[in-house]
């Protein structure tokens, strides 16, 4: 259930922060022994300074605070959930070019799983 909360948050943010765009992309890949999920928007993007702090609790980019409501805890909570599941969450973004938020989670194989 918590992973669904992360996916929902990333999709909601992608929609909210790209109001002029009509497209959000979601990719799911298997990379080695990990599952990778990425959410890409074509919105405003994030500058370098904000990218370094974006997963901190209550952090909101200064230009975002004026235009969009929010508390600045969604990405923090998402980061904590992914970390607690032994995964990694990160962002790739350039101002004006949109953003891609991705996370990986290890794939645990069940001993009862017969291949």
PDB file of C-alpha atoms in Angstrom:
ATOM      1  CA  UNK A   1       0.000   0.000   0.000  1.00  0.00           C
ATOM      2  CA  UNK A   2       2.807   2.425   0.794  1.00  0.00           C
ATOM      3  CA  UNK A   3       4.356   1.960  -2.658  1.00  0.00           C
ATOM      4  CA  UNK A   4       1.004   2.920  -4.192  1.00  0.00           C
ATOM      5  CA  UNK A   5       1.099   6.079  -2.069  1.00  0.00           C
ATOM      6  CA  UNK A   6       4.503   6.941  -3.576  1.00  0.00           C
ATOM      7  CA  UNK A   7       3.317   6.304  -7.137  1.00  0.00           C
ATOM      8  CA  UNK A   8       0.172   8.359  -6.528  1.00  0.00           C
ATOM      9  CA  UNK A   9       2.237  11.233  -5.106  1.00  0.00           C
ATOM     10  CA  UNK A  10       4.656  11.248  -8.049  1.00  0.00           C
ATOM     11  CA  UNK A  11       1.821  11.194 -10.600  1.00  0.00           C
ATOM     12  CA  UNK A  12      -0.124  13.891  -8.744  1.00  0.00           C
ATOM     13  CA  UNK A  13       2.971  16.102  -8.596  1.00  0.00           C
ATOM     14  CA  UNK A  14       3.685  15.528 -12.286  1.00  0.00           C
ATOM     15  CA  UNK A  15       0.184  16.694 -13.167  1.00  0.00           C
ATOM     16  CA  UNK A  16       0.194  19.627 -10.727  1.00  0.00           C
ATOM     17  CA  UNK A  17       3.591  21.009 -11.758  1.00  0.00           C
ATOM     18  CA  UNK A  18       3.060  20.767 -15.514  1.00  0.00           C
ATOM     19  CA  UNK A  19      -0.218  22.651 -16.009  1.00  0.00           C
ATOM     20  CA  UNK A  20       0.511  23.557 -19.638  1.00  0.00           C
ATOM     21  CA  UNK A  21       1.342  19.999 -20.665  1.00  0.00           C
ATOM     22  CA  UNK A  22      -1.084  17.287 -21.710  1.00  0.00           C
ATOM     23  CA  UNK A  23       1.265  14.366 -21.097  1.00  0.00           C
ATOM     24  CA  UNK A  24       2.742  12.449 -18.162  1.00  0.00           C
ATOM     25  CA  UNK A  25       4.706   9.278 -18.852  1.00  0.00           C
ATOM     26  CA  UNK A  26       5.088   6.298 -16.531  1.00  0.00           C
ATOM     27  CA  UNK A  27       7.738   3.675 -17.212  1.00  0.00           C
ATOM     28  CA  UNK A  28       8.272   0.390 -15.419  1.00  0.00           C
ATOM     29  CA  UNK A  29      11.445  -1.573 -16.083  1.00  0.00           C
ATOM     30  CA  UNK A  30      13.367  -4.463 -14.587  1.00  0.00           C
ATOM     31  CA  UNK A  31      17.000  -3.510 -14.049  1.00  0.00           C
ATOM     32  CA  UNK A  32      19.121  -6.411 -12.790  1.00  0.00           C
ATOM     33  CA  UNK A  33      17.480  -7.490  -9.504  1.00  0.00           C
ATOM     34  CA  UNK A  34      15.455  -4.275  -9.185  1.00  0.00           C
ATOM     35  CA  UNK A  35      12.178  -2.883 -10.443  1.00  0.00           C
ATOM     36  CA  UNK A  36      12.446   0.723 -11.639  1.00  0.00           C
ATOM     37  CA  UNK A  37       9.434   3.010 -11.872  1.00  0.00           C
ATOM     38  CA  UNK A  38       9.748   6.467 -13.433  1.00  0.00           C
ATOM     39  CA  UNK A  39       7.231   9.292 -13.752  1.00  0.00           C
ATOM     40  CA  UNK A  40       8.085  11.997 -16.300  1.00  0.00           C
ATOM     41  CA  UNK A  41       6.367  15.327 -16.772  1.00  0.00           C
ATOM     42  CA  UNK A  42       6.976  18.095 -19.279  1.00  0.00           C
ATOM     43  CA  UNK A  43       6.444  21.008 -16.936  1.00  0.00           C
ATOM     44  CA  UNK A  44       8.527  23.687 -15.301  1.00  0.00           C
ATOM     45  CA  UNK A  45      11.441  21.534 -14.182  1.00  0.00           C
ATOM     46  CA  UNK A  46      13.607  21.974 -11.104  1.00  0.00           C
ATOM     47  CA  UNK A  47      16.829  23.957 -10.765  1.00  0.00           C
ATOM     48  CA  UNK A  48      20.027  22.433  -9.358  1.00  0.00           C
ATOM     49  CA  UNK A  49      19.773  24.143  -5.934  1.00  0.00           C
ATOM     50  CA  UNK A  50      16.231  22.867  -5.380  1.00  0.00           C
ATOM     51  CA  UNK A  51      17.087  19.345  -6.614  1.00  0.00           C
ATOM     52  CA  UNK A  52      19.645  18.992  -3.831  1.00  0.00           C
ATOM     53  CA  UNK A  53      16.999  19.716  -1.163  1.00  0.00           C
ATOM     54  CA  UNK A  54      13.758  18.473  -2.717  1.00  0.00           C
ATOM     55  CA  UNK A  55      13.478  15.359  -0.532  1.00  0.00           C
ATOM     56  CA  UNK A  56      13.900  17.296   2.732  1.00  0.00           C
ATOM     57  CA  UNK A  57      10.879  17.614   5.003  1.00  0.00           C
ATOM     58  CA  UNK A  58       8.832  20.811   4.405  1.00  0.00           C
ATOM     59  CA  UNK A  59      11.122  21.956   1.585  1.00  0.00           C
ATOM     60  CA  UNK A  60       9.394  23.784  -1.262  1.00  0.00           C
ATOM     61  CA  UNK A  61      11.126  25.595  -4.085  1.00  0.00           C
ATOM     62  CA  UNK A  62      10.664  29.346  -3.744  1.00  0.00           C
ATOM     63  CA  UNK A  63       8.935  29.778  -7.116  1.00  0.00           C
ATOM     64  CA  UNK A  64       6.613  26.854  -6.340  1.00  0.00           C
ATOM     65  CA  UNK A  65       5.417  28.280  -3.021  1.00  0.00           C
ATOM     66  CA  UNK A  66       3.765  31.236  -4.740  1.00  0.00           C
ATOM     67  CA  UNK A  67       1.992  29.280  -7.492  1.00  0.00           C
ATOM     68  CA  UNK A  68       0.963  25.928  -5.995  1.00  0.00           C
ATOM     69  CA  UNK A  69      -0.503  24.896  -2.630  1.00  0.00           C
ATOM     70  CA  UNK A  70       1.223  22.252  -0.551  1.00  0.00           C
ATOM     71  CA  UNK A  71       3.116  21.523   2.639  1.00  0.00           C
ATOM     72  CA  UNK A  72       6.346  20.149   1.228  1.00  0.00           C
ATOM     73  CA  UNK A  73       6.066  16.718   2.826  1.00  0.00           C
ATOM     74  CA  UNK A  74       4.957  14.508  -0.083  1.00  0.00           C
ATOM     75  CA  UNK A  75       8.394  13.908  -1.556  1.00  0.00           C
ATOM     76  CA  UNK A  76       9.920  13.584   1.911  1.00  0.00           C
ATOM     77  CA  UNK A  77       7.398  10.880   2.859  1.00  0.00           C
ATOM     78  CA  UNK A  78       7.874   9.172  -0.521  1.00  0.00           C
ATOM     79  CA  UNK A  79      11.645   9.156  -0.025  1.00  0.00           C
ATOM     80  CA  UNK A  80      11.261   7.660   3.447  1.00  0.00           C
ATOM     81  CA  UNK A  81       8.896   4.934   2.209  1.00  0.00           C
ATOM     82  CA  UNK A  82      11.238   3.925  -0.618  1.00  0.00           C
ATOM     83  CA  UNK A  83      14.248   3.964   1.735  1.00  0.00           C
ATOM     84  CA  UNK A  84      12.383   1.788   4.239  1.00  0.00           C
ATOM     85  CA  UNK A  85      11.788  -0.722   1.435  1.00  0.00           C
ATOM     86  CA  UNK A  86      15.558  -0.802   0.646  1.00  0.00           C
ATOM     87  CA  UNK A  87      15.100   1.292  -2.486  1.00  0.00           C
ATOM     88  CA  UNK A  88      16.318   4.576  -3.917  1.00  0.00           C
ATOM     89  CA  UNK A  89      14.325   7.617  -5.088  1.00  0.00           C
ATOM     90  CA  UNK A  90      15.868  10.383  -7.191  1.00  0.00           C
ATOM     91  CA  UNK A  91      15.025  13.172  -9.626  1.00  0.00           C
ATOM     92  CA  UNK A  92      16.445  14.211 -12.976  1.00  0.00           C
ATOM     93  CA  UNK A  93      15.349  17.652 -14.114  1.00  0.00           C
ATOM     94  CA  UNK A  94      16.297  20.853 -15.865  1.00  0.00           C
ATOM     95  CA  UNK A  95      14.424  24.160 -15.571  1.00  0.00           C
ATOM     96  CA  UNK A  96      11.875  24.465 -18.363  1.00  0.00           C
ATOM     97  CA  UNK A  97      12.441  20.862 -19.490  1.00  0.00           C
ATOM     98  CA  UNK A  98      10.275  18.915 -17.059  1.00  0.00           C
ATOM     99  CA  UNK A  99      11.246  16.310 -14.482  1.00  0.00           C
ATOM    100  CA  UNK A 100      11.615  12.576 -14.114  1.00  0.00           C
ATOM    101  CA  UNK A 101      11.225  11.092 -10.655  1.00  0.00           C
ATOM    102  CA  UNK A 102      12.409   7.492 -10.485  1.00  0.00           C
ATOM    103  CA  UNK A 103      12.732   4.876  -7.824  1.00  0.00           C
ATOM    104  CA  UNK A 104      14.113   1.378  -7.657  1.00  0.00           C
ATOM    105  CA  UNK A 105      13.115  -1.421  -5.329  1.00  0.00           C
ATOM    106  CA  UNK A 106      14.852  -4.762  -4.932  1.00  0.00           C
ATOM    107  CA  UNK A 107      13.024  -7.785  -6.279  1.00  0.00           C
ATOM    108  CA  UNK A 108      12.833 -10.418  -3.581  1.00  0.00           C
ATOM    109  CA  UNK A 109      12.440 -13.947  -4.882  1.00  0.00           C
ATOM    110  CA  UNK A 110      10.308 -16.296  -2.851  1.00  0.00           C
ATOM    111  CA  UNK A 111      11.789 -19.695  -1.993  1.00  0.00           C
ATOM    112  CA  UNK A 112       8.486 -21.200  -3.133  1.00  0.00           C
ATOM    113  CA  UNK A 113       8.773 -19.481  -6.501  1.00  0.00           C
ATOM    114  CA  UNK A 114       9.422 -22.150  -9.118  1.00  0.00           C
ATOM    115  CA  UNK A 115      10.810 -20.873 -12.396  1.00  0.00           C
TER     116      UNK A 115
END
